[in-house]
Short mmCIF file of N, CA and C in Angstrom, two decimals:
data_model
loop_
_atom_site.label_atom_id
_atom_site.label_comp_id
_atom_site.label_asym_id
_atom_site.label_seq_id
_atom_site.Cartn_x
_atom_site.Cartn_y
_atom_site.Cartn_z
N MET H 238 60.36 121.42 231.74
CA MET H 238 59.31 120.43 231.92
C MET H 238 58.31 120.99 232.92
N SER H 239 57.03 120.81 232.63
CA SER H 239 56.00 121.36 233.50
C SER H 239 55.97 120.61 234.83
N GLU H 240 55.46 121.31 235.83
CA GLU H 240 55.35 120.69 237.15
C GLU H 240 54.43 119.48 237.11
N GLU H 241 53.39 119.57 236.28
CA GLU H 241 52.47 118.45 236.15
C GLU H 241 53.18 117.20 235.65
N MET H 242 54.06 117.36 234.66
CA MET H 242 54.80 116.21 234.13
C MET H 242 55.80 115.67 235.15
N MET H 243 56.38 116.55 235.95
CA MET H 243 57.35 116.11 236.96
C MET H 243 56.66 115.31 238.05
N ASP H 244 55.39 115.60 238.31
CA ASP H 244 54.64 114.90 239.36
C ASP H 244 53.98 113.63 238.85
N TYR H 245 54.05 113.37 237.56
CA TYR H 245 53.36 112.23 236.98
C TYR H 245 54.03 110.92 237.36
N THR H 246 53.26 110.03 237.93
CA THR H 246 53.72 108.68 238.23
C THR H 246 52.68 107.73 237.63
N PRO H 247 53.08 106.92 236.66
CA PRO H 247 52.09 106.05 236.01
C PRO H 247 51.60 104.96 236.96
N ASP H 248 50.34 104.56 236.75
CA ASP H 248 49.77 103.42 237.47
C ASP H 248 50.17 102.17 236.70
N LEU H 249 51.08 101.38 237.28
CA LEU H 249 51.62 100.20 236.60
C LEU H 249 51.06 98.92 237.19
N TYR H 250 50.81 97.96 236.31
CA TYR H 250 50.33 96.64 236.70
C TYR H 250 51.16 95.60 235.97
N THR H 251 51.67 94.62 236.71
CA THR H 251 52.36 93.51 236.09
C THR H 251 51.37 92.37 236.00
N LEU H 252 51.07 91.98 234.78
CA LEU H 252 50.08 90.94 234.53
C LEU H 252 50.78 89.68 234.03
N ILE H 253 50.22 88.55 234.37
CA ILE H 253 50.77 87.25 233.98
C ILE H 253 49.77 86.59 233.04
N ASP H 254 50.24 86.22 231.84
CA ASP H 254 49.34 85.58 230.88
C ASP H 254 49.20 84.09 231.18
N ASP H 255 48.43 83.41 230.37
CA ASP H 255 48.17 81.98 230.58
C ASP H 255 49.42 81.12 230.48
N ASP H 256 50.46 81.63 229.81
CA ASP H 256 51.72 80.88 229.67
C ASP H 256 52.72 81.22 230.75
N GLY H 257 52.32 82.09 231.71
CA GLY H 257 53.21 82.47 232.81
C GLY H 257 54.15 83.62 232.49
N ASN H 258 53.97 84.27 231.33
CA ASN H 258 54.80 85.41 230.96
C ASN H 258 54.30 86.68 231.65
N GLU H 259 55.23 87.44 232.23
CA GLU H 259 54.89 88.69 232.90
C GLU H 259 55.11 89.86 231.95
N THR H 260 54.14 90.78 231.93
CA THR H 260 54.25 92.01 231.15
C THR H 260 53.74 93.15 232.01
N THR H 261 54.46 94.28 231.96
CA THR H 261 54.05 95.46 232.72
C THR H 261 53.23 96.36 231.82
N PHE H 262 52.10 96.81 232.35
CA PHE H 262 51.19 97.70 231.63
C PHE H 262 50.97 98.96 232.44
N GLU H 263 50.68 100.04 231.70
CA GLU H 263 50.30 101.31 232.31
C GLU H 263 48.80 101.48 232.15
N LEU H 264 48.13 101.85 233.23
CA LEU H 264 46.70 102.09 233.19
C LEU H 264 46.43 103.41 232.48
N LEU H 265 45.63 103.36 231.42
CA LEU H 265 45.23 104.57 230.70
C LEU H 265 43.92 105.12 231.22
N ASP H 266 43.00 104.22 231.54
CA ASP H 266 41.66 104.64 231.96
C ASP H 266 40.97 103.45 232.63
N ALA H 267 40.01 103.77 233.47
CA ALA H 267 39.17 102.75 234.10
C ALA H 267 37.77 103.31 234.16
N MET H 268 36.79 102.44 234.04
CA MET H 268 35.40 102.90 234.11
C MET H 268 34.50 101.75 234.52
N GLU H 269 33.33 102.11 235.00
CA GLU H 269 32.32 101.14 235.36
C GLU H 269 31.17 101.26 234.38
N VAL H 270 30.75 100.12 233.83
CA VAL H 270 29.62 100.07 232.90
C VAL H 270 28.74 98.91 233.32
N ASP H 271 27.47 99.19 233.54
CA ASP H 271 26.49 98.16 233.91
C ASP H 271 26.97 97.31 235.10
N GLY H 272 27.59 97.95 236.08
CA GLY H 272 28.03 97.26 237.29
C GLY H 272 29.33 96.49 237.16
N GLU H 273 29.96 96.53 235.98
CA GLU H 273 31.24 95.85 235.75
C GLU H 273 32.33 96.91 235.65
N GLU H 274 33.54 96.61 236.16
CA GLU H 274 34.66 97.53 236.06
C GLU H 274 35.59 97.08 234.95
N TYR H 275 35.98 98.03 234.10
CA TYR H 275 36.83 97.76 232.95
C TYR H 275 38.07 98.64 233.01
N PHE H 276 39.15 98.15 232.37
CA PHE H 276 40.43 98.85 232.39
C PHE H 276 41.00 98.90 230.98
N ALA H 277 41.54 100.06 230.60
CA ALA H 277 42.28 100.20 229.34
C ALA H 277 43.74 100.37 229.72
N LEU H 278 44.59 99.48 229.22
CA LEU H 278 46.02 99.50 229.55
C LEU H 278 46.85 99.48 228.28
N THR H 279 48.09 99.92 228.40
CA THR H 279 49.03 99.86 227.29
C THR H 279 50.36 99.33 227.83
N PRO H 280 51.11 98.59 227.02
CA PRO H 280 52.41 98.10 227.49
C PRO H 280 53.27 99.26 227.98
N TYR H 281 54.02 99.02 229.05
CA TYR H 281 54.87 100.05 229.65
C TYR H 281 56.33 99.70 229.37
N PHE H 282 57.06 100.68 228.83
CA PHE H 282 58.45 100.45 228.46
C PHE H 282 59.43 101.22 229.32
N GLY H 283 58.95 102.05 230.24
CA GLY H 283 59.85 102.80 231.10
C GLY H 283 60.76 103.71 230.31
N ASP H 284 62.06 103.63 230.60
CA ASP H 284 63.05 104.48 229.94
C ASP H 284 63.66 103.83 228.70
N ASP H 285 63.11 102.72 228.22
CA ASP H 285 63.65 102.02 227.06
C ASP H 285 63.21 102.76 225.79
N ALA H 286 64.04 103.71 225.34
CA ALA H 286 63.69 104.56 224.19
C ALA H 286 63.47 103.74 222.93
N GLU H 287 64.26 102.71 222.71
CA GLU H 287 64.10 101.88 221.51
C GLU H 287 62.74 101.19 221.52
N ALA H 288 62.34 100.65 222.65
CA ALA H 288 61.04 99.98 222.75
C ALA H 288 59.90 100.97 222.55
N VAL H 289 60.05 102.17 223.08
CA VAL H 289 59.02 103.20 222.90
C VAL H 289 58.87 103.53 221.42
N LEU H 290 59.97 103.63 220.69
CA LEU H 290 59.90 103.92 219.26
C LEU H 290 59.23 102.80 218.48
N GLN H 291 59.37 101.57 218.96
CA GLN H 291 58.78 100.42 218.28
C GLN H 291 57.33 100.17 218.69
N ASP H 292 56.85 100.89 219.70
CA ASP H 292 55.50 100.69 220.23
C ASP H 292 54.47 100.98 219.16
N ASP H 293 53.50 100.08 219.01
CA ASP H 293 52.46 100.26 218.01
C ASP H 293 51.19 100.88 218.58
N GLY H 294 51.23 101.31 219.84
CA GLY H 294 50.08 101.96 220.45
C GLY H 294 48.99 101.00 220.89
N GLU H 295 49.36 99.76 221.10
CA GLU H 295 48.39 98.73 221.51
C GLU H 295 47.67 99.14 222.79
N VAL H 296 46.36 98.96 222.79
CA VAL H 296 45.55 99.17 223.99
C VAL H 296 44.89 97.84 224.32
N VAL H 297 45.07 97.41 225.56
CA VAL H 297 44.49 96.16 226.04
C VAL H 297 43.32 96.50 226.94
N ILE H 298 42.19 95.85 226.70
CA ILE H 298 41.00 96.11 227.51
C ILE H 298 40.68 94.86 228.31
N LEU H 299 40.61 95.03 229.62
CA LEU H 299 40.34 93.92 230.54
C LEU H 299 39.20 94.30 231.46
N LYS H 300 38.64 93.30 232.12
CA LYS H 300 37.58 93.58 233.08
C LYS H 300 37.94 92.98 234.43
N SER H 301 37.34 93.51 235.45
CA SER H 301 37.57 93.04 236.81
C SER H 301 36.80 91.75 237.05
N ALA H 302 37.42 90.84 237.78
CA ALA H 302 36.79 89.58 238.15
C ALA H 302 37.36 89.15 239.49
N ILE H 303 36.73 88.18 240.10
CA ILE H 303 37.20 87.62 241.37
C ILE H 303 37.66 86.19 241.10
N ASP H 304 38.90 85.87 241.50
CA ASP H 304 39.41 84.52 241.26
C ASP H 304 38.96 83.56 242.36
N GLU H 305 39.43 82.31 242.29
CA GLU H 305 39.02 81.26 243.23
C GLU H 305 39.39 81.60 244.68
N ALA H 306 40.45 82.38 244.86
CA ALA H 306 40.92 82.75 246.20
C ALA H 306 40.21 83.99 246.73
N GLY H 307 39.28 84.53 245.95
CA GLY H 307 38.56 85.72 246.38
C GLY H 307 39.30 87.02 246.11
N GLU H 308 40.38 86.95 245.32
CA GLU H 308 41.19 88.13 244.98
C GLU H 308 40.65 88.76 243.69
N GLU H 309 40.71 90.09 243.65
CA GLU H 309 40.31 90.78 242.42
C GLU H 309 41.43 90.63 241.39
N ILE H 310 41.04 90.27 240.17
CA ILE H 310 41.99 90.12 239.07
C ILE H 310 41.46 90.86 237.85
N MET H 311 42.34 91.06 236.86
CA MET H 311 41.93 91.59 235.57
C MET H 311 41.95 90.42 234.60
N GLN H 312 40.86 90.28 233.83
CA GLN H 312 40.80 89.17 232.88
C GLN H 312 40.33 89.68 231.53
N SER H 313 40.60 88.90 230.50
CA SER H 313 40.18 89.27 229.16
C SER H 313 38.66 89.18 229.06
N ILE H 314 38.14 89.87 228.06
CA ILE H 314 36.69 89.87 227.80
C ILE H 314 36.46 88.87 226.68
N ASP H 315 35.77 87.78 226.99
CA ASP H 315 35.57 86.71 226.02
C ASP H 315 34.43 86.98 225.05
N ASP H 316 33.42 87.73 225.49
CA ASP H 316 32.26 88.03 224.65
C ASP H 316 32.63 89.13 223.65
N GLU H 317 32.61 88.81 222.36
CA GLU H 317 33.04 89.75 221.32
C GLU H 317 32.19 91.02 221.30
N GLU H 318 30.89 90.88 221.48
CA GLU H 318 30.00 92.05 221.48
C GLU H 318 30.33 92.98 222.66
N GLU H 319 30.53 92.40 223.84
CA GLU H 319 30.89 93.18 225.01
C GLU H 319 32.23 93.88 224.79
N TYR H 320 33.20 93.14 224.23
CA TYR H 320 34.53 93.70 223.98
C TYR H 320 34.45 94.90 223.02
N GLU H 321 33.71 94.75 221.94
CA GLU H 321 33.56 95.83 220.95
C GLU H 321 32.87 97.04 221.57
N ARG H 322 31.82 96.81 222.34
CA ARG H 322 31.07 97.91 222.97
C ARG H 322 31.94 98.67 223.95
N ILE H 323 32.65 97.96 224.81
CA ILE H 323 33.51 98.60 225.82
C ILE H 323 34.71 99.26 225.14
N GLY H 324 35.29 98.59 224.14
CA GLY H 324 36.42 99.15 223.41
C GLY H 324 36.07 100.48 222.76
N LYS H 325 34.88 100.56 222.18
CA LYS H 325 34.44 101.80 221.54
C LYS H 325 34.31 102.93 222.56
N ILE H 326 33.75 102.63 223.71
CA ILE H 326 33.60 103.64 224.77
C ILE H 326 34.98 104.13 225.21
N PHE H 327 35.90 103.19 225.45
CA PHE H 327 37.25 103.58 225.88
C PHE H 327 37.93 104.44 224.82
N MET H 328 37.84 104.05 223.55
CA MET H 328 38.52 104.81 222.50
C MET H 328 37.95 106.23 222.41
N GLU H 329 36.65 106.38 222.55
CA GLU H 329 36.06 107.72 222.55
C GLU H 329 36.59 108.54 223.72
N ARG H 330 36.67 107.91 224.88
CA ARG H 330 37.19 108.61 226.07
C ARG H 330 38.66 108.97 225.91
N LEU H 331 39.46 108.04 225.38
CA LEU H 331 40.89 108.27 225.21
C LEU H 331 41.18 109.32 224.14
N GLU H 332 40.36 109.37 223.09
CA GLU H 332 40.54 110.37 222.05
C GLU H 332 40.33 111.78 222.59
N GLU H 333 39.51 111.92 223.62
CA GLU H 333 39.30 113.23 224.24
C GLU H 333 40.54 113.69 225.01
N VAL H 334 41.35 112.74 225.50
CA VAL H 334 42.51 113.06 226.32
C VAL H 334 43.80 113.09 225.50
N PHE H 335 43.95 112.15 224.57
CA PHE H 335 45.18 112.00 223.81
C PHE H 335 44.96 112.45 222.37
N ASP H 336 46.02 112.98 221.75
CA ASP H 336 45.98 113.42 220.36
C ASP H 336 46.47 112.27 219.49
N PHE H 337 45.54 111.47 218.97
CA PHE H 337 45.90 110.33 218.14
C PHE H 337 46.16 110.78 216.71
N VAL H 338 47.19 110.21 216.09
CA VAL H 338 47.51 110.48 214.70
C VAL H 338 47.53 109.14 213.99
N GLU H 339 46.73 109.01 212.94
CA GLU H 339 46.68 107.77 212.18
C GLU H 339 47.98 107.60 211.41
N GLU H 340 48.35 106.36 211.14
CA GLU H 340 49.57 106.07 210.38
C GLU H 340 49.49 106.75 209.02
N GLY H 341 50.56 107.46 208.65
CA GLY H 341 50.60 108.16 207.38
C GLY H 341 50.06 109.57 207.44
N GLU H 342 49.45 109.95 208.57
CA GLU H 342 48.94 111.30 208.74
C GLU H 342 49.94 112.13 209.52
N CYS H 343 49.78 113.43 209.43
CA CYS H 343 50.65 114.35 210.15
C CYS H 343 49.81 115.13 211.15
N ASP H 344 50.41 115.49 212.26
CA ASP H 344 49.68 116.25 213.26
C ASP H 344 50.12 117.72 213.33
N CYS H 345 50.80 118.20 212.27
CA CYS H 345 51.27 119.59 212.29
C CYS H 345 50.15 120.57 211.98
N GLY H 346 49.06 120.10 211.39
CA GLY H 346 47.95 120.99 211.10
C GLY H 346 47.93 121.53 209.70
N GLU H 347 48.99 121.30 208.92
CA GLU H 347 49.06 121.77 207.54
C GLU H 347 48.42 120.73 206.61
N PRO H 348 47.48 121.14 205.76
CA PRO H 348 46.76 120.15 204.96
C PRO H 348 47.62 119.39 203.95
N ASP H 349 48.61 120.03 203.33
CA ASP H 349 49.40 119.35 202.29
C ASP H 349 50.87 119.24 202.66
N CYS H 350 51.16 119.04 203.92
CA CYS H 350 52.56 118.98 204.35
C CYS H 350 53.18 117.65 203.96
N ASP H 351 54.50 117.59 204.08
CA ASP H 351 55.19 116.32 203.84
C ASP H 351 56.12 115.98 205.00
N CYS H 352 55.86 116.58 206.17
CA CYS H 352 56.77 116.35 207.30
C CYS H 352 56.70 114.93 207.83
N HIS H 353 55.61 114.22 207.58
CA HIS H 353 55.54 112.83 208.03
C HIS H 353 56.36 111.90 207.15
N LEU H 354 56.85 112.41 206.03
CA LEU H 354 57.67 111.59 205.14
C LEU H 354 59.12 111.55 205.54
N SER H 355 59.53 112.46 206.42
CA SER H 355 60.95 112.51 206.80
C SER H 355 61.32 111.45 207.79
#
C-alpha cells in the first residue's frame, strides 16, 4: 500500500435529516461559487465491505448556511436551477480526480471485452 494511502484520513460529517436520522458522509470536494460555499459528499461505510459493495455511488450536494443559533450548517439546495448548475460543476471536478465507470461498461481499456459480465 502506498504511503499516500496509509496517510489518508477521510473528512467525515455526521448529518441529521429532518426526521432526526443520522448518516455519516465523506467529503469529496468543496468549492465556493458566487460567494456561496458548496460541498459534495458521499455516504461513508467505513470497513463495512458489504455496504461498500451495495453502494450506488450517490453524491449529495449541500450548501453552507447559518442556522438560528449562528452556527454554520450544511443544507440542501432547494432551487433546482442552482442545484443542477452546482452539480454539473462538481461532477466535472470529480471526474478529473476519480475514474468513473458507467453501469455495464468496463474500465479495462479493451473495446470488446466481456470482463464486466463476470
